Coordinates of C-alpha atoms and ligand atoms in Angstrom, one line a residue:
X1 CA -148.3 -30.1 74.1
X2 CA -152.1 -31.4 74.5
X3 CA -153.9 -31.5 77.4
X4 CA -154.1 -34.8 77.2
X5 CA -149.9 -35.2 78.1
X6 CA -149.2 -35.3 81.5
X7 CA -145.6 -35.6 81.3
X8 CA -145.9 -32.3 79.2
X9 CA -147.9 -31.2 81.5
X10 CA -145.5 -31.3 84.4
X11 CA -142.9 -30.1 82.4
X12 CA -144.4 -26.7 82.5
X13 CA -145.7 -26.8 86.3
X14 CA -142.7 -27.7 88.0
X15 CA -140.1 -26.2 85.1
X16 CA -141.8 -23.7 83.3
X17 CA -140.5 -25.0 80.2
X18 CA -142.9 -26.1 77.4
X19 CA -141.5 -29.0 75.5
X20 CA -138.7 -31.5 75.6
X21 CA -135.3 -31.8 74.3
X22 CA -134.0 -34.3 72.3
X23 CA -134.1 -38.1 73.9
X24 CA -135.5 -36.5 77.4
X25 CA -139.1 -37.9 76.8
X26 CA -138.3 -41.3 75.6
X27 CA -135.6 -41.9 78.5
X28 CA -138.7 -40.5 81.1
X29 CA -141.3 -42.4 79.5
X30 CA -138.6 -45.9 79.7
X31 CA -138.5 -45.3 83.5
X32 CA -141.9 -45.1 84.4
X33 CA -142.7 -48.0 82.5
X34 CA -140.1 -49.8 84.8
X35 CA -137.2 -50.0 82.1
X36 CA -133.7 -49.8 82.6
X37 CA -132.2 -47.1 80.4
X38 CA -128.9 -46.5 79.1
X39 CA -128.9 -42.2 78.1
X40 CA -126.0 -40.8 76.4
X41 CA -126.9 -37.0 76.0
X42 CA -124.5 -34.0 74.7
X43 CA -123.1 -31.9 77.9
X44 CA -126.0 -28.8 78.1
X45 CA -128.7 -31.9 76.6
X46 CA -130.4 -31.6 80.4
X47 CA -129.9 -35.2 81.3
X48 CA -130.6 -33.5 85.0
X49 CA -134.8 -33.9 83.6
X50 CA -134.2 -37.6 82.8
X51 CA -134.8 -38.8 86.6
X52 CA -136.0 -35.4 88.1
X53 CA -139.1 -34.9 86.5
X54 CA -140.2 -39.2 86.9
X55 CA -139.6 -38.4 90.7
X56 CA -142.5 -35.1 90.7
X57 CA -145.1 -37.4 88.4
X58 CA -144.8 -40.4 90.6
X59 CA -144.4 -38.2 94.2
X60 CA -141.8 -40.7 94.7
X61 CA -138.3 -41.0 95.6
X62 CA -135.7 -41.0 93.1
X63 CA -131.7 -42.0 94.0
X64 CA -128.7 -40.1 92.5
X65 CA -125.7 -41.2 92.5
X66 CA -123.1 -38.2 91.6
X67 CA -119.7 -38.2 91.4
X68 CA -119.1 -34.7 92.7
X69 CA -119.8 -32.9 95.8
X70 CA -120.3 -29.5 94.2
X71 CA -122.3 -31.0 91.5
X72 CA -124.7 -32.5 93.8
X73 CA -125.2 -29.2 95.9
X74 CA -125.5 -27.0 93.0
X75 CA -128.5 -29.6 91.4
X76 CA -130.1 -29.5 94.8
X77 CA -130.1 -25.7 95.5
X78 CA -131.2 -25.3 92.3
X79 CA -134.2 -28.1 92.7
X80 CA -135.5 -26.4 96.7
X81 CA -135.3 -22.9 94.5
X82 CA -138.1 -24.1 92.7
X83 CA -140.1 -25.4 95.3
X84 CA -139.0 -29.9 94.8
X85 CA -137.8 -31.4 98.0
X86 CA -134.5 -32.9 97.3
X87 CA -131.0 -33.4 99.4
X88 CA -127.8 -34.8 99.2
X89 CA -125.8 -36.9 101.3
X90 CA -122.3 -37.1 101.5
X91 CA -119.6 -37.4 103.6
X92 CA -119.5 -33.5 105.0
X93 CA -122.7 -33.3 106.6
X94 CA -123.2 -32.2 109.9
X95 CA -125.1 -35.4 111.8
X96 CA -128.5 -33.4 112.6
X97 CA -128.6 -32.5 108.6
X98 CA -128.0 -36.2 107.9
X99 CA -130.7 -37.3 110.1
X100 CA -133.4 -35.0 109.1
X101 CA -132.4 -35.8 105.2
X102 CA -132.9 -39.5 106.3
X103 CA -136.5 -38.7 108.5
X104 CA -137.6 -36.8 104.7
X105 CA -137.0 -40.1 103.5
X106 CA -139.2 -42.3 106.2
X107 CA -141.9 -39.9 105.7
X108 CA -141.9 -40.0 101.9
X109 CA -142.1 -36.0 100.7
X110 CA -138.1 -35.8 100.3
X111 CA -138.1 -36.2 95.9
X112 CA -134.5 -36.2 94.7
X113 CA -132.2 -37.7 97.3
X114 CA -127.9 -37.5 96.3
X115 CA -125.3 -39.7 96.7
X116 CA -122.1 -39.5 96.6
X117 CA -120.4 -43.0 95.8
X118 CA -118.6 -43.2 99.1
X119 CA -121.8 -43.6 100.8
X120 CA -122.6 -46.3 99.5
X121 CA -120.5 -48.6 101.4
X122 CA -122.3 -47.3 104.4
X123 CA -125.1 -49.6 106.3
X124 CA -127.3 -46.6 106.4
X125 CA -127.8 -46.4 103.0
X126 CA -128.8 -49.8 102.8
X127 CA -131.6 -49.4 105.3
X128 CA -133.0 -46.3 103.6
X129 CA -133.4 -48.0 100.8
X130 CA -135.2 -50.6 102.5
X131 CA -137.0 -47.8 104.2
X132 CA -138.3 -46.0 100.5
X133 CA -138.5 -49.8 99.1
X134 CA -141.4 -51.0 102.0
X135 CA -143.0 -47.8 101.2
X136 CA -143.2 -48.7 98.2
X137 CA -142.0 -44.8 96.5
X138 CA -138.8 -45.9 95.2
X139 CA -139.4 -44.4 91.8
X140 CA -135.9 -45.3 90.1
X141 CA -132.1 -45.2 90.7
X142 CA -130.0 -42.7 88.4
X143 CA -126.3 -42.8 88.1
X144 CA -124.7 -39.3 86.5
X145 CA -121.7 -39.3 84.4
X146 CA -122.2 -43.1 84.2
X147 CA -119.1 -43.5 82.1
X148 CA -117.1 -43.2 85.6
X149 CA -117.8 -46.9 86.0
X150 CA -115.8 -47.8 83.1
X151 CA -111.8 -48.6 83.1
X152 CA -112.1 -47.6 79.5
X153 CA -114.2 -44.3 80.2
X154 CA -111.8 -40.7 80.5
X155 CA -112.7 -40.5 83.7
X156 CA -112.9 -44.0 85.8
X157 CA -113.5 -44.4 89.3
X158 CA -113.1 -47.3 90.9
X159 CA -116.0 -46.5 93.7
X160 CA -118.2 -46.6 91.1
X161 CA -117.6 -50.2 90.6
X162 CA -119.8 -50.3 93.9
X163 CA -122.7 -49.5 92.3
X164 CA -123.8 -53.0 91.5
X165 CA -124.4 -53.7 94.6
X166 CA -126.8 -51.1 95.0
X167 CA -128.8 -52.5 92.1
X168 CA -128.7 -55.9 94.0
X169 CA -130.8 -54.0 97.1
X170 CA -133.6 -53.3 94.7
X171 CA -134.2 -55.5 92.1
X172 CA -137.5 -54.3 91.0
X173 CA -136.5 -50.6 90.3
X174 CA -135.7 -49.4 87.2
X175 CA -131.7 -48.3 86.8
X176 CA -131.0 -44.9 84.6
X177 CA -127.2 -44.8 83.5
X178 CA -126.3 -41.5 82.2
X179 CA -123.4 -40.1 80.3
X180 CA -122.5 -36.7 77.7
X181 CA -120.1 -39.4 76.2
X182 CA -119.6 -43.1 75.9
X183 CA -117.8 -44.7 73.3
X184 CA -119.0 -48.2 72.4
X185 CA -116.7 -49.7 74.6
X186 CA -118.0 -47.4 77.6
X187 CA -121.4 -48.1 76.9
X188 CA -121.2 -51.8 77.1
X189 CA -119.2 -51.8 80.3
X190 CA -122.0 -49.5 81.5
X191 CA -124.4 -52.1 81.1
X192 CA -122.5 -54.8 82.0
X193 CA -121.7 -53.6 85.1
X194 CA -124.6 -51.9 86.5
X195 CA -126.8 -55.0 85.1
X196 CA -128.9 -53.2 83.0
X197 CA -131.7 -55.6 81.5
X198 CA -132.8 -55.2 78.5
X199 CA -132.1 -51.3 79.1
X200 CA -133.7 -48.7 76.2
X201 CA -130.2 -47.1 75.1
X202 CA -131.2 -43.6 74.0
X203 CA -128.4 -41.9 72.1
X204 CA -128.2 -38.4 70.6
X205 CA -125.5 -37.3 68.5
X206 CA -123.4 -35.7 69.8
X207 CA -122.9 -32.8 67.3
X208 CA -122.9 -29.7 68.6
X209 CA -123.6 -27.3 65.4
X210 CA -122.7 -24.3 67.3
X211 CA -119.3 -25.0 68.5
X212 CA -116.4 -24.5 66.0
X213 CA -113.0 -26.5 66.6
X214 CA -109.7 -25.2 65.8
X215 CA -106.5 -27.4 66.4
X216 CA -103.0 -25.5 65.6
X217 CA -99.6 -26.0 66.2
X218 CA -98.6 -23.9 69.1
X219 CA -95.7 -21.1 68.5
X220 CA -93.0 -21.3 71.6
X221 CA -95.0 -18.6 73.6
X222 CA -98.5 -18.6 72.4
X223 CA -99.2 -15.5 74.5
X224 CA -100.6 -13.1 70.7
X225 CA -103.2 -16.1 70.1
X226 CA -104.1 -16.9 73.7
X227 CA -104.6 -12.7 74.0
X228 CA -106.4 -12.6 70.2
X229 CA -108.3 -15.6 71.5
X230 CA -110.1 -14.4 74.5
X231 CA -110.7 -11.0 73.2
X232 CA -112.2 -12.1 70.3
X233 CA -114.9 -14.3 72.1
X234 CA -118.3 -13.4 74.2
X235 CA -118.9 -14.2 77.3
X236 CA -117.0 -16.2 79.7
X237 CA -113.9 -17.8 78.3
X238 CA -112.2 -21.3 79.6
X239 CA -108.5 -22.1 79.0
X240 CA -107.0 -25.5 79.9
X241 CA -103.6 -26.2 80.6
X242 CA -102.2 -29.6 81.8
X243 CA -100.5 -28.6 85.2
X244 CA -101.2 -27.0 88.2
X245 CA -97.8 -24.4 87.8
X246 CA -98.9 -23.5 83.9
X247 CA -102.1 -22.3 85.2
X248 CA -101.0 -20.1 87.9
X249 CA -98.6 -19.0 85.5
X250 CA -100.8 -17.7 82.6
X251 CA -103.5 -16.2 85.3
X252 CA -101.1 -14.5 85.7
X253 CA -99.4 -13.4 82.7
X254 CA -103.0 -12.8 81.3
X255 CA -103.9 -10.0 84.7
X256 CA -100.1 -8.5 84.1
X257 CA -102.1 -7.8 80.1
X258 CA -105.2 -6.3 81.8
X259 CA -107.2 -9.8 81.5
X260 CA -109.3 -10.3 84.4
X261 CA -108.1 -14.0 85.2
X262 CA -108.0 -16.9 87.8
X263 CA -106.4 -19.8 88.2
X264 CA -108.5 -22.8 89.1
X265 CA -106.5 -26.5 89.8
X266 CA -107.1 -29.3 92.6
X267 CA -103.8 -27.2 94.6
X268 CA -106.0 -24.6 96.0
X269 CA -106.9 -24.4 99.0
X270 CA -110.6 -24.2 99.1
X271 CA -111.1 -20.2 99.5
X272 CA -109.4 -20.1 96.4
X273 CA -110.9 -22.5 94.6
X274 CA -114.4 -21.0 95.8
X275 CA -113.3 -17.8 94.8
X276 CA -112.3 -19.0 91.2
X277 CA -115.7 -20.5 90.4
X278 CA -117.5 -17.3 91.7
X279 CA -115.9 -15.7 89.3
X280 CA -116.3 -17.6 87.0
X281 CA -120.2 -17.8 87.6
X282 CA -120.9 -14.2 88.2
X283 CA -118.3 -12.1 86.6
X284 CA -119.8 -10.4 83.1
X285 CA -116.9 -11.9 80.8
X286 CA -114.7 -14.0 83.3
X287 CA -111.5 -15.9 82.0
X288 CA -110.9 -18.9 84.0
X289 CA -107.0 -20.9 83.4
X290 CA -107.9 -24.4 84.6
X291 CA -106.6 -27.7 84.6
X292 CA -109.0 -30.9 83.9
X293 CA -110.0 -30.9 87.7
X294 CA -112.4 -27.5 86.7
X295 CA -115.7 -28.4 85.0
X296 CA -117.7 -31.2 85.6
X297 CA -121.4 -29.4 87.2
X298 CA -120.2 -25.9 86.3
X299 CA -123.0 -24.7 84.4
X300 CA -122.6 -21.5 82.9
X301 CA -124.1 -21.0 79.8
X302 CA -122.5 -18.3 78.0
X303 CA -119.2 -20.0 77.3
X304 CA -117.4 -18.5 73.8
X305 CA -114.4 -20.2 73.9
X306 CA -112.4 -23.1 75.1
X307 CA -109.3 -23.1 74.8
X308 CA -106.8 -26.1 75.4
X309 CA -102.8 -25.1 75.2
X310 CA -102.0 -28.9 75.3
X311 CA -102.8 -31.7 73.3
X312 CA -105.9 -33.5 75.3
X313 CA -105.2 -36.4 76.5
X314 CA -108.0 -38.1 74.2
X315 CA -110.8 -36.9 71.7
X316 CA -113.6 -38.6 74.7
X317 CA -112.1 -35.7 77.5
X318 CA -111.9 -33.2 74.8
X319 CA -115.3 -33.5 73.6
X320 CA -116.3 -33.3 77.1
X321 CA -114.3 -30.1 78.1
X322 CA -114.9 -28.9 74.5
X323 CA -118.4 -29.4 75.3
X324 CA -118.6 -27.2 78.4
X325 CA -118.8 -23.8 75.0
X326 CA -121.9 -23.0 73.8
X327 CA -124.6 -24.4 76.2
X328 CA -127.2 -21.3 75.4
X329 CA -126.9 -22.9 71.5
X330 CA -125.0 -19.6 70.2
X331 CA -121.7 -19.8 68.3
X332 CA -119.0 -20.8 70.4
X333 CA -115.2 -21.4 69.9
X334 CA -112.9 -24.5 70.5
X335 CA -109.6 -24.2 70.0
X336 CA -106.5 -26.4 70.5
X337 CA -102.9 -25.4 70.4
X338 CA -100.6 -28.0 70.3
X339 CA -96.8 -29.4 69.7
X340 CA -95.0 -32.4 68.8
X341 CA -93.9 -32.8 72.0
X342 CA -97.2 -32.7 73.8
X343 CA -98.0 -36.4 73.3
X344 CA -94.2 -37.0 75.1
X345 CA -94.9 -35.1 78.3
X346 CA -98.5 -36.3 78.8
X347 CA -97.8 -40.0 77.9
X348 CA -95.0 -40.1 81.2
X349 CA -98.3 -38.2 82.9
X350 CA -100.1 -40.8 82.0
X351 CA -98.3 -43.4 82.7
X352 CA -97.8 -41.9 86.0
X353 CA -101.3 -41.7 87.2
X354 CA -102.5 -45.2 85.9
X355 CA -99.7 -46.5 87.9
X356 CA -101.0 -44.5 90.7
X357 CA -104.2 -46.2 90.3
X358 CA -103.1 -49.4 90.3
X359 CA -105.5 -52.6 90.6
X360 CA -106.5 -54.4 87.5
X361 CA -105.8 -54.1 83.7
X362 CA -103.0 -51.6 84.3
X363 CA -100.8 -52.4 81.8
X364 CA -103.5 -52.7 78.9
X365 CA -105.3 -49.3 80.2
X366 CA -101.8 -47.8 79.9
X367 CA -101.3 -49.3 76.2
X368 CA -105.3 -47.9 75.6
X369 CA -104.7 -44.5 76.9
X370 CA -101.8 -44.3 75.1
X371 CA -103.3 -45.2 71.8
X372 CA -105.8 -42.7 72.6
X373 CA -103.6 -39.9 73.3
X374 CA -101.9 -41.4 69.9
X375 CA -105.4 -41.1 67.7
X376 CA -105.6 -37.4 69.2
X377 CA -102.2 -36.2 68.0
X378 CA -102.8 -38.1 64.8
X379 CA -106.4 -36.3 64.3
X380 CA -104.6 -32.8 65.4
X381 CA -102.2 -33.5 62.8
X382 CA -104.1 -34.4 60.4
X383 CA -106.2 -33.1 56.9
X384 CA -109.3 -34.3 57.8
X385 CA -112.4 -32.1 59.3
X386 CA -112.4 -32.0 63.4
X387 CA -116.3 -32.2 64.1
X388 CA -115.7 -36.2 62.4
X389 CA -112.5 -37.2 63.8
X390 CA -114.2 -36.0 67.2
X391 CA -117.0 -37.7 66.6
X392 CA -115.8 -41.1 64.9
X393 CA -113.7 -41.7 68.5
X394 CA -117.0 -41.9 70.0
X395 CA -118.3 -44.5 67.9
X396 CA -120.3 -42.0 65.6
X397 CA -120.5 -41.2 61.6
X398 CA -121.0 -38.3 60.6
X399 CA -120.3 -36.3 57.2
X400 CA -117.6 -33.6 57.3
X401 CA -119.1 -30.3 59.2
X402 CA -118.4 -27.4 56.7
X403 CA -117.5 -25.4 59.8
X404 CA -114.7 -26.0 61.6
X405 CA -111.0 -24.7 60.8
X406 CA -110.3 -27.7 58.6
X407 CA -113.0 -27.4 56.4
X408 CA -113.1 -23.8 56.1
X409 CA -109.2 -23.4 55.4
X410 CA -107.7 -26.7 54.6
X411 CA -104.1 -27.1 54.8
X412 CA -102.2 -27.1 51.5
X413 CA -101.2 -30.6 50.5
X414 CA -97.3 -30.8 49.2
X415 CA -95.9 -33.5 47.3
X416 CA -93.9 -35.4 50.1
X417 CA -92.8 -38.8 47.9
X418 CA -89.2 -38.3 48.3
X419 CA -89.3 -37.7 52.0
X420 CA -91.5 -40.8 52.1
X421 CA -89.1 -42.8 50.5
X422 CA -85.8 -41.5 52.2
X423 CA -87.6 -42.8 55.6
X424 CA -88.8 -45.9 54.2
X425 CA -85.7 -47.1 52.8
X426 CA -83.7 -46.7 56.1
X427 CA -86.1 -49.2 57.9
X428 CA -85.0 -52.1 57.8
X429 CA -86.3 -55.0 55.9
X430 CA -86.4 -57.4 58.8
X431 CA -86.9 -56.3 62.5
X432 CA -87.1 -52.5 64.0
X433 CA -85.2 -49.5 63.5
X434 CA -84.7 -46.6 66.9
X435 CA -87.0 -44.3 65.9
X436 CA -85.7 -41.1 67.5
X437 CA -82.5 -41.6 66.2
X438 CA -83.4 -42.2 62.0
X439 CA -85.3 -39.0 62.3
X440 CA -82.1 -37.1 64.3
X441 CA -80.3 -38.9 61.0
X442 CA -82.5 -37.6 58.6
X443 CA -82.6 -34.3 59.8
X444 CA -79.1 -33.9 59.9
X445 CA -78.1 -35.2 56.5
X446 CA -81.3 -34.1 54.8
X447 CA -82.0 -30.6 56.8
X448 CA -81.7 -28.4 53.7
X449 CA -85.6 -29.7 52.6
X450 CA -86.9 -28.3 55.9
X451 CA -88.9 -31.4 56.3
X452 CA -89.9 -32.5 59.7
X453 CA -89.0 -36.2 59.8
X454 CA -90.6 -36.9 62.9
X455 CA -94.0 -35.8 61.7
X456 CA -94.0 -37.6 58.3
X457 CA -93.0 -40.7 60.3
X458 CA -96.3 -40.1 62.2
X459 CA -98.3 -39.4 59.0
X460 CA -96.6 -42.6 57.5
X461 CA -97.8 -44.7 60.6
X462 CA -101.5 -43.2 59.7
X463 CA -101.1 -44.3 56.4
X464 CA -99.8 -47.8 57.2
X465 CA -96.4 -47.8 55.7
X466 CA -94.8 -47.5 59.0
X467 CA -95.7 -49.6 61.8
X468 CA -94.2 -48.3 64.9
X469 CA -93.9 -49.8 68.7
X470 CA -97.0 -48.9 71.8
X471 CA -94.1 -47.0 73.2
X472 CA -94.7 -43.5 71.5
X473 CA -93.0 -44.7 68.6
X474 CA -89.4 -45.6 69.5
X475 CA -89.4 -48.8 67.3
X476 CA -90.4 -48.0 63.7
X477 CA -90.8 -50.8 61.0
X478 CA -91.7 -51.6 57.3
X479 CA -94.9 -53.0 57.5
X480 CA -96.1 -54.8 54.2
X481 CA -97.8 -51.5 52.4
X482 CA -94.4 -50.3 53.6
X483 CA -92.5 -52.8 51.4
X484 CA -95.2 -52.6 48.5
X485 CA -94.8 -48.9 48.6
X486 CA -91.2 -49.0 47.8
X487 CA -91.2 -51.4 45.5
X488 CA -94.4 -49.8 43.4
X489 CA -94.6 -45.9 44.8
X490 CA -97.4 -43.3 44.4
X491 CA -97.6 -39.8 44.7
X492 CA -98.0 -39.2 48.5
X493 CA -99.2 -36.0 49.3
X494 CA -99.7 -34.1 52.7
X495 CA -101.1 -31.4 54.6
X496 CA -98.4 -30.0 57.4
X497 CA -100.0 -29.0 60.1
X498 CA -100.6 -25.0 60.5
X499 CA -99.4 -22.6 62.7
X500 CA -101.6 -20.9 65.0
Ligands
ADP601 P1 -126.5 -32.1 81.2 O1 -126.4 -32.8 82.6 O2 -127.0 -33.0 80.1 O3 -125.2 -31.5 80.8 P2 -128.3 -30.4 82.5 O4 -129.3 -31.4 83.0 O5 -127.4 -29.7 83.5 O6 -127.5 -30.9 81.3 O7 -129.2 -29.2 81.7 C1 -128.6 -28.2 81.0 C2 -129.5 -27.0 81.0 O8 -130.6 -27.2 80.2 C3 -130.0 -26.6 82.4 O9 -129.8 -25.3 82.6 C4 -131.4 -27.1 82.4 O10 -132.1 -26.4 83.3 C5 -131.8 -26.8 81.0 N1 -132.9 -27.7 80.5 C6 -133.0 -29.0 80.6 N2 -134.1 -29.5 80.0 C7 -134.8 -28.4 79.4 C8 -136.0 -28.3 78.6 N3 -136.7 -29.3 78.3 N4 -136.3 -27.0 78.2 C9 -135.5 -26.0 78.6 N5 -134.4 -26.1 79.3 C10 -134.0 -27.3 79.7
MG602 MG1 -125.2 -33.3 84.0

């Protein structure tokens, strides 16, 4: 850093820190020269930066909009701690905090003001920003974990779709959008919907060369690896589970095996759940059993291991919860245990929730969730390395990463031609066979090869010889490779998945 670098400069005043990380100074430099900016930044990348450290060069005002509470309180406690005047507003303010967070405003030396979504519906709003506009120190508007916006995002909420509106108040200021991770598809409804013009879209890979994925198949009481697991790994340890019951229950089972560990989930009540996350903060090697609720804005660095005993629900969530190991940049684990019944279980979930949610696109964000929890069983199945299947569901290439479990201990490939052909030859040559019930048929007659028929149908599906119905695979048909195959066959060989 030169003297002659202000934004360097004042880096190290208000941070302390001495240089940037990767994309932070092009993203800050894009929004003081007034341009929208699209930033898609790894979880730990310090997106926080992007529209903090514009608001202390300009002694402006810069709007937040967050999706969390929490994550909005934590940012701000941390920001007065060193000395920048910033607030939140939300629905759970007392009035006389409100008002004095709105006066900061009038008089120009509040920074970094929060929002949560909610508020923005609210007339007040409006007229602050009318207020900071006629002064003339609106610096920029910033929308975290931008990818909330999107249908198509892992994480959509509709209030964000409100957020256009905001743009519409203040034409003139720039818009940062920011997001760990956006798939093409996320990205574009980003922009599209907030109005981004002509936006600078800074993206950084997001490889993380100190995290080391593992997916296995999960025995039928995992309790040895989840133990092995969390002793094996430093610091504080993260398990996922998918329901509120499973992660009571394994708090539980792990503190009857001399594990300190809590239970975090949305059924708390909010002692709890307060409880849970102080543990998790303070506690010297913490274990926290949580469901996807837990995580967004729970920064603690010294993650080892994250462990998921469910398939995710898609490789975008995983790479975010994944993502939450590692943040100090030493060697972290991510592991998955998983069965062939996961996908099952979580697509009813799924298709539970979405109806929940109702509104438009329902039935095609069904059929997309479900081919994303479909791409995430096939890629936990699978041969290939983990750090590129991860990576290519997010829209980047990358070569193979010579680290994680696939690469480092590949499965051994068997010759599965016959099994291949058995299955093809039952399908029919025009229309669909019941999938469920040729595998229960193949099993039955064929059981003495120990071949899992319901697997090699998947792998078959990957391959192209199968095509097989949105459903989860209940209809199964010869596509043309299908027919080609049979008439014309090659050795077909395949890893099984290992055990964990
Ligand atoms: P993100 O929102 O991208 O997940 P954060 O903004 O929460 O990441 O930042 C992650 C951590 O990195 C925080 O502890 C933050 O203080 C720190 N950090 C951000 N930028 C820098 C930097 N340039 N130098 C050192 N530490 C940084
Ligand atoms: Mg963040």
């Amino acid at each position: 850093m030169s003297r002659t670098d202000p934004l360097g400069q004042a880096l190290e005043r208000h941070f302390g820190w001495t240089s940037f990380r990767s994309g932070q100074r092009p993203v800050i430099e894009a929004l003081l020269a007034g341009r929208d900016t699209l930033a898609v930044l790894p979880t730990g990348g310090g997106k926080s930066l992007c529209y903090q450290l514009p608001a202390l060069v300009r002694e402006g005002l810069v709007l937040v909009v967050s999706p969390l509470v929490a994550l909005m309180q934590d940012q701000v406690h941390h920001l007065r701690r060193r000395g920048i005047a910033a607030a939140c507003l939300h629905a759970g303010l007392p009035r006389e905090e409100a008002d004095a967070v709105r006066r900061s405003v009038g008089d120009g030396s509040l920074r970094l003001l929060y929002l949560a979504p909610e508020r923005l519906q609210s007339q007040g709003i409006a007229q602050l920003l009318r207020d900071a506009l006629a002064r003339g120190g609106l610096v920029a508007l910033a929308v975290d974990e931008a990818h909330c916006i999107s249908a198509w995002g892992h994480d959509f909420r509709p209030r964000y779709r409100r957020l256009g509106e905001l743009r519409a108040l203040c034409p003139g200021v720039p818009m940062l959008a920011l997001s760990a991770t956006a798939a093409p598809r996320v990205r574009a409804d980003i922009i599209r919907l907030l109005a981004l013009r002509r936006p600078l879209v800074q993206v950084s890979s997001a490889r993380r060369a100190n995290l080391q994925y593992t997916m296995r198949l999960r025995p039928s009481d995992p309790l040895p690896q989840v133990l092995d697991a969390v002793a094996a790994a430093r610091g504080a340890r993260l398990l996922y589970v998918r329901t509120r019951r499973a992660s009571d229950t394994w708090a539980a089972r792990l503190r009857e095996n001399g594990v300190a560990a809590c239970a975090y989930h949305a059924g708390l009540d909010s002692g709890d759940r307060h409880q849970a996350l102080r543990h998790f903060q303070q506690a010297d090697r913490p274990v926290l059993v949580a469901t996807s609720a837990f995580g967004m804005g729970v920064d603690r660095p010294d993650v080892g291991l994250v462990m998921h005993l469910d398939l995710p629900a898609s490789a975008e969530a995983y790479l975010q919860e994944s993502g939450r190991a590692g943040r100090d940049g030493a060697g972290a684990d991510c592991v998955v245990l998983f069965h062939p019944e996961d996908r099952q279980r979580l697509a009813l979930a799924m298709r539970a929730s979405v109806m929940l949610q109702a509104g438009e696109e329902t039935a095609e964000r069904l059929a997309w969730s479900q081919r994303q929890l479909r791409r995430m069983e096939a890629l936990a199945e699978g041969e290939g390395c983990l750090e590129q299947g991860l990576l290519l569901s997010v829209g980047e290439v990358v070569d193979p990463c010579g680290r994680c479990d696939r690469c480092l201990r590949p499965p051994a490939a068997s010759d599965c031609s016959d099994g291949v052909r058995l299955i093809l030859e039952q399908l029919p040559e025009a229309g669909s066979a019941d999938g469920r019930r040729l595998c229960q048929e193949l099993q039955r007659s064929r059981a003495e090869q120990d071949l899992q028929w319901d697997w090699l149908v998947r792998r078959l599906v990957e391959e192209g010889l199968v095509g097989e119905s949105e459903d989860g695979g209940r209809r199964l048909w010869l596509t043309a490779p299908g027919r080609h195959y049979l008439r014309s066959p090659w050795r077909l060989r395949f890893g099984r998945p290992q055990a964990a």
